[in-house]
mmCIF file of C-alpha atoms in Angstrom:
data_model
loop_
_atom_site.group_PDB
_atom_site.id
_atom_site.type_symbol
_atom_site.label_atom_id
_atom_site.label_comp_id
_atom_site.label_asym_id
_atom_site.label_seq_id
_atom_site.Cartn_x
_atom_site.Cartn_y
_atom_site.Cartn_z
ATOM 1 C CA MET A 450 0.000 0.000 0.000
ATOM 2 C CA GLU A 451 1.334 3.349 -1.042
ATOM 3 C CA VAL A 452 1.064 6.299 1.341
ATOM 4 C CA ARG A 453 0.650 9.651 -0.325
ATOM 5 C CA ARG A 454 1.463 12.817 1.427
ATOM 6 C CA ASN A 455 -0.860 15.705 0.978
ATOM 7 C CA ARG A 456 1.455 18.522 0.056
ATOM 8 C CA ARG A 457 -1.342 21.065 -0.146
ATOM 9 C CA GLY A 458 -2.094 20.855 3.592
ATOM 10 C CA PRO A 459 0.530 23.349 4.835
ATOM 11 C CA TRP A 460 -0.217 25.705 1.948
ATOM 12 C CA ARG A 461 -3.920 25.699 2.734
ATOM 13 C CA ARG A 462 -3.266 26.310 6.417
ATOM 14 C CA GLY A 463 -0.958 29.183 5.525
ATOM 15 C CA ALA A 464 -3.514 30.666 3.176
ATOM 16 C CA ALA A 465 -6.202 30.374 5.840
ATOM 17 C CA LEU A 466 -3.928 32.094 8.366
ATOM 18 C CA ALA A 467 -3.124 34.883 5.919
ATOM 19 C CA LEU A 468 -6.818 35.345 5.170
ATOM 20 C CA ALA A 469 -7.588 35.517 8.907
ATOM 21 C CA LEU A 470 -4.884 38.165 9.381
ATOM 22 C CA VAL A 471 -6.263 40.231 6.500
ATOM 23 C CA ALA A 472 -9.767 39.994 7.949
ATOM 24 C CA ALA A 473 -8.481 41.070 11.368
ATOM 25 C CA ALA A 474 -6.583 43.979 9.832
ATOM 26 C CA CYS A 475 -9.724 45.148 8.066
ATOM 27 C CA SER A 476 -11.537 45.499 11.383
ATOM 28 C CA THR A 477 -9.400 48.513 12.313
ATOM 29 C CA GLN A 478 -8.589 51.795 10.670
ATOM 30 C CA ASN A 479 -5.737 54.253 11.094
ATOM 31 C CA VAL A 480 -6.749 57.832 11.843
ATOM 32 C CA THR A 481 -4.309 60.717 12.146
ATOM 33 C CA LEU A 482 -5.259 63.370 14.683
ATOM 34 C CA LYS A 483 -3.853 66.745 13.589
ATOM 35 C CA ALA A 484 -3.804 69.694 15.978
ATOM 36 C CA THR A 485 -2.527 73.080 14.861
ATOM 37 C CA VAL A 486 -1.194 74.830 17.953
ATOM 38 C CA GLY A 487 -2.094 78.496 18.146
ATOM 39 C CA GLU A 488 -1.127 81.309 20.451
ATOM 40 C CA ASN A 489 -1.395 81.258 24.255
ATOM 41 C CA LEU A 490 -2.205 77.538 24.490
ATOM 42 C CA ASN A 491 -4.075 76.525 27.632
ATOM 43 C CA PRO A 492 -3.526 79.717 29.666
ATOM 44 C CA ASN A 493 -3.366 79.611 33.451
ATOM 45 C CA LEU A 494 -4.395 82.307 35.938
ATOM 46 C CA ALA A 495 -0.829 83.641 36.172
ATOM 47 C CA GLY A 496 -0.747 84.321 32.420
ATOM 48 C CA GLY A 497 1.460 81.401 31.455
ATOM 49 C CA THR A 498 0.671 78.504 29.170
ATOM 50 C CA GLY A 499 0.669 74.788 29.783
ATOM 51 C CA MET A 500 0.502 71.319 28.320
ATOM 52 C CA LEU A 501 -2.988 70.494 27.078
ATOM 53 C CA ASP A 502 -4.674 67.112 27.296
ATOM 54 C CA VAL A 503 -7.323 66.523 24.614
ATOM 55 C CA TYR A 504 -9.436 63.384 24.686
ATOM 56 C CA ALA A 505 -10.534 62.055 21.294
ATOM 57 C CA PHE A 506 -13.805 60.111 21.230
ATOM 58 C CA PHE A 507 -14.080 58.111 17.991
ATOM 59 C CA LEU A 508 -17.798 58.147 17.233
ATOM 60 C CA LYS A 509 -20.111 56.214 14.952
ATOM 61 C CA LYS A 510 -23.044 58.481 15.953
ATOM 62 C CA THR A 511 -22.808 62.104 17.094
ATOM 63 C CA ASP A 512 -26.113 63.050 18.772
ATOM 64 C CA ALA A 513 -25.135 62.065 22.324
ATOM 65 C CA PHE A 514 -21.758 63.815 22.038
ATOM 66 C CA LEU A 515 -23.465 67.048 20.953
ATOM 67 C CA ALA A 516 -26.124 67.007 23.703
ATOM 68 C CA LYS A 517 -26.341 70.542 25.089
ATOM 69 C CA ASP A 518 -27.023 69.391 28.661
ATOM 70 C CA LYS A 519 -23.599 67.717 29.036
ATOM 71 C CA LEU A 520 -20.806 69.411 30.974
ATOM 72 C CA ARG A 521 -17.118 68.724 30.551
ATOM 73 C CA SER A 522 -17.131 66.667 33.751
ATOM 74 C CA ASP A 523 -19.735 64.355 32.156
ATOM 75 C CA PHE A 524 -17.120 63.418 29.531
ATOM 76 C CA LEU A 525 -14.045 63.198 31.763
ATOM 77 C CA VAL A 526 -15.105 60.467 34.162
ATOM 78 C CA ASP A 527 -12.620 58.036 35.724
ATOM 79 C CA SER A 528 -13.193 55.398 33.019
ATOM 80 C CA VAL A 529 -12.041 57.887 30.383
ATOM 81 C CA ARG A 530 -8.999 59.140 32.285
ATOM 82 C CA ASN A 531 -7.849 55.757 33.619
ATOM 83 C CA ASP A 532 -8.984 53.185 31.057
ATOM 84 C CA LYS A 533 -9.760 55.148 27.859
ATOM 85 C CA LYS A 534 -13.341 53.861 28.028
ATOM 86 C CA ALA A 535 -16.251 56.160 27.194
ATOM 87 C CA PRO A 536 -18.760 57.123 29.883
ATOM 88 C CA ALA A 537 -21.805 54.832 30.004
ATOM 89 C CA TRP A 538 -24.107 57.406 28.374
ATOM 90 C CA LEU A 539 -21.724 57.788 25.389
ATOM 91 C CA ASP A 540 -20.436 54.209 25.168
ATOM 92 C CA PRO A 541 -22.994 52.899 22.609
ATOM 93 C CA ASP A 542 -21.848 55.554 20.098
ATOM 94 C CA THR A 543 -18.088 55.316 20.767
ATOM 95 C CA VAL A 544 -15.660 52.870 19.155
ATOM 96 C CA ALA A 545 -12.518 54.128 20.963
ATOM 97 C CA VAL A 546 -11.095 56.847 23.214
ATOM 98 C CA GLU A 547 -7.547 58.196 22.900
ATOM 99 C CA LEU A 548 -5.537 60.885 24.700
ATOM 100 C CA MET A 549 -3.591 63.504 22.768
ATOM 101 C CA GLN A 550 -1.112 65.714 24.629
ATOM 102 C CA ILE A 551 -0.195 69.051 23.099
ATOM 103 C CA ALA A 552 2.708 71.219 24.256
ATOM 104 C CA PRO A 553 2.720 75.021 23.969
ATOM 105 C CA ALA A 554 4.370 76.367 20.831
ATOM 106 C CA GLN A 555 7.087 78.954 20.453
ATOM 107 C CA PRO A 556 5.608 82.374 19.556
ATOM 108 C CA ASP A 557 7.241 82.415 16.126
ATOM 109 C CA ALA A 558 6.175 78.911 15.039
ATOM 110 C CA TRP A 559 2.721 77.357 15.186
ATOM 111 C CA PRO A 560 3.376 73.646 14.758
ATOM 112 C CA VAL A 561 1.032 70.885 13.757
ATOM 113 C CA VAL A 562 1.017 68.062 16.282
ATOM 114 C CA GLU A 563 0.093 64.715 14.758
ATOM 115 C CA GLN A 564 -0.807 61.465 16.427
ATOM 116 C CA ARG A 565 -1.657 58.364 14.435
ATOM 117 C CA VAL A 566 -3.995 55.932 16.159
ATOM 118 C CA GLU A 567 -5.473 52.588 15.204
ATOM 119 C CA VAL A 568 -9.145 52.287 16.110
ATOM 120 C CA PRO A 569 -11.950 49.867 15.276
ATOM 121 C CA VAL A 570 -13.704 50.481 11.963
ATOM 122 C CA GLY A 571 -16.927 52.462 12.155
ATOM 123 C CA SER A 572 -15.797 55.874 13.311
ATOM 124 C CA THR A 573 -17.176 58.685 11.146
ATOM 125 C CA HIS A 574 -16.385 61.568 13.512
ATOM 126 C CA VAL A 575 -14.005 62.423 16.323
ATOM 127 C CA GLY A 576 -15.333 64.337 19.300
ATOM 128 C CA PHE A 577 -12.548 66.272 21.011
ATOM 129 C CA VAL A 578 -12.752 67.335 24.677
ATOM 130 C CA ALA A 579 -10.021 69.641 26.014
ATOM 131 C CA VAL A 580 -8.881 69.768 29.635
ATOM 132 C CA PHE A 581 -8.148 73.495 29.937
ATOM 133 C CA GLN A 582 -6.483 74.675 33.178
ATOM 134 C CA THR A 583 -8.917 77.512 33.862
ATOM 135 C CA HIS A 584 -12.152 75.786 32.873
ATOM 136 C CA ARG A 585 -15.508 77.266 33.800
ATOM 137 C CA ASP A 586 -18.704 75.644 32.556
ATOM 138 C CA ASN A 587 -20.740 77.860 30.220
ATOM 139 C CA ASP A 588 -17.869 80.310 29.664
ATOM 140 C CA ALA A 589 -18.490 82.044 26.324
ATOM 141 C CA GLU A 590 -14.738 82.538 25.797
ATOM 142 C CA GLU A 591 -14.001 78.822 26.097
ATOM 143 C CA GLN A 592 -14.715 76.124 23.509
ATOM 144 C CA TRP A 593 -13.790 72.847 25.219
ATOM 145 C CA ARG A 594 -15.737 70.486 22.904
ATOM 146 C CA LEU A 595 -15.497 70.077 19.124
ATOM 147 C CA LEU A 596 -16.866 67.548 16.646
ATOM 148 C CA VAL A 597 -14.757 66.871 13.539
ATOM 149 C CA PRO A 598 -15.520 64.487 10.661
ATOM 150 C CA VAL A 599 -12.933 61.845 9.794
ATOM 151 C CA SER A 600 -11.869 62.782 6.270
ATOM 152 C CA GLY A 601 -9.138 61.085 4.272
ATOM 153 C CA GLY A 602 -8.023 59.127 7.336
ATOM 154 C CA ALA A 603 -7.538 62.277 9.435
ATOM 155 C CA ALA A 604 -9.368 64.535 11.866
ATOM 156 C CA ALA A 605 -7.912 68.036 12.111
ATOM 157 C CA PHE A 606 -8.530 70.895 14.513
ATOM 158 C CA ARG A 607 -6.867 74.053 15.797
ATOM 159 C CA VAL A 608 -6.369 75.029 19.423
ATOM 160 C CA ALA A 609 -5.515 78.530 20.616
ATOM 161 C CA GLY A 610 -5.999 79.918 24.091
ATOM 162 C CA ARG A 611 -9.023 78.094 25.504
ATOM 163 C CA LYS A 612 -10.690 77.252 22.207
ATOM 164 C CA LEU A 613 -10.893 74.184 20.034
ATOM 165 C CA GLU A 614 -11.941 75.091 16.514
ATOM 166 C CA LEU A 615 -11.949 73.794 12.987
ATOM 167 C CA PRO A 616 -8.756 74.645 11.125
ATOM 168 C CA ALA A 617 -8.853 77.598 8.784
ATOM 169 C CA ALA A 618 -9.457 76.663 5.184
ATOM 170 C CA PRO A 619 -6.309 76.939 3.105
ATOM 171 C CA PRO A 620 -6.207 80.072 0.993
ATOM 172 C CA PRO A 621 -7.328 79.576 -2.590
ATOM 173 C CA LYS A 622 -4.562 79.050 -5.089
ATOM 174 C CA PRO A 623 -3.979 82.105 -7.239
ATOM 175 C CA LYS A 624 -5.095 81.683 -10.801
ATOM 176 C CA GLU A 625 -2.397 81.860 -13.383
ATOM 177 C CA ALA A 626 -2.741 84.416 -16.126
ATOM 178 C CA PRO A 627 -3.638 82.837 -19.465
ATOM 179 C CA ARG A 628 -0.587 82.158 -21.586
ATOM 180 C CA ASP A 629 -0.272 83.476 -25.077
ATOM 181 C CA ARG A 630 -0.609 80.483 -27.346
ATOM 182 C CA SER A 631 0.215 82.198 -30.575
ATOM 183 C CA ASN A 632 2.914 80.787 -32.793
ATOM 184 C CA ASN A 633 4.608 84.108 -33.401
ATOM 185 C CA GLY A 634 8.092 83.785 -32.889
#
């Protein structure tokens, strides 16, 4: 009796493993958080500036994040600070929570701070919550919460003083003057 070895066995197992890895890789997405640092970042009462912590909530739905009755303390519960887990009221809409730390910039250079994170697929927006040093709820001069769509694998915002805001649109490119296409010459 002749014994035949099945030489396709290891190949098939390898292909199955590769397919499983591809499927697992497709369940996450890379998102780059981009913060343009403006003037007087995170001012304190003495007039200085300080490091700013910004929590990024990766959201599949935005209504709960935008609820007007929520205070900053509703977002920054112990589960967020210690375990990067959304508060219970926001958890059904959140796929991940990340911390971004932003240092004050030099007055002559406004850098862009980037942080690339891998999060589960499904996030359409990032809700940013800033931990400003001199926070007061309902302060008209402070914008501690901002919702930004994920576009092209990135979510960008600007922070200056005690405000999170959408980045300024790039200036339009100047139009070139029409060129003379005559064949004189």
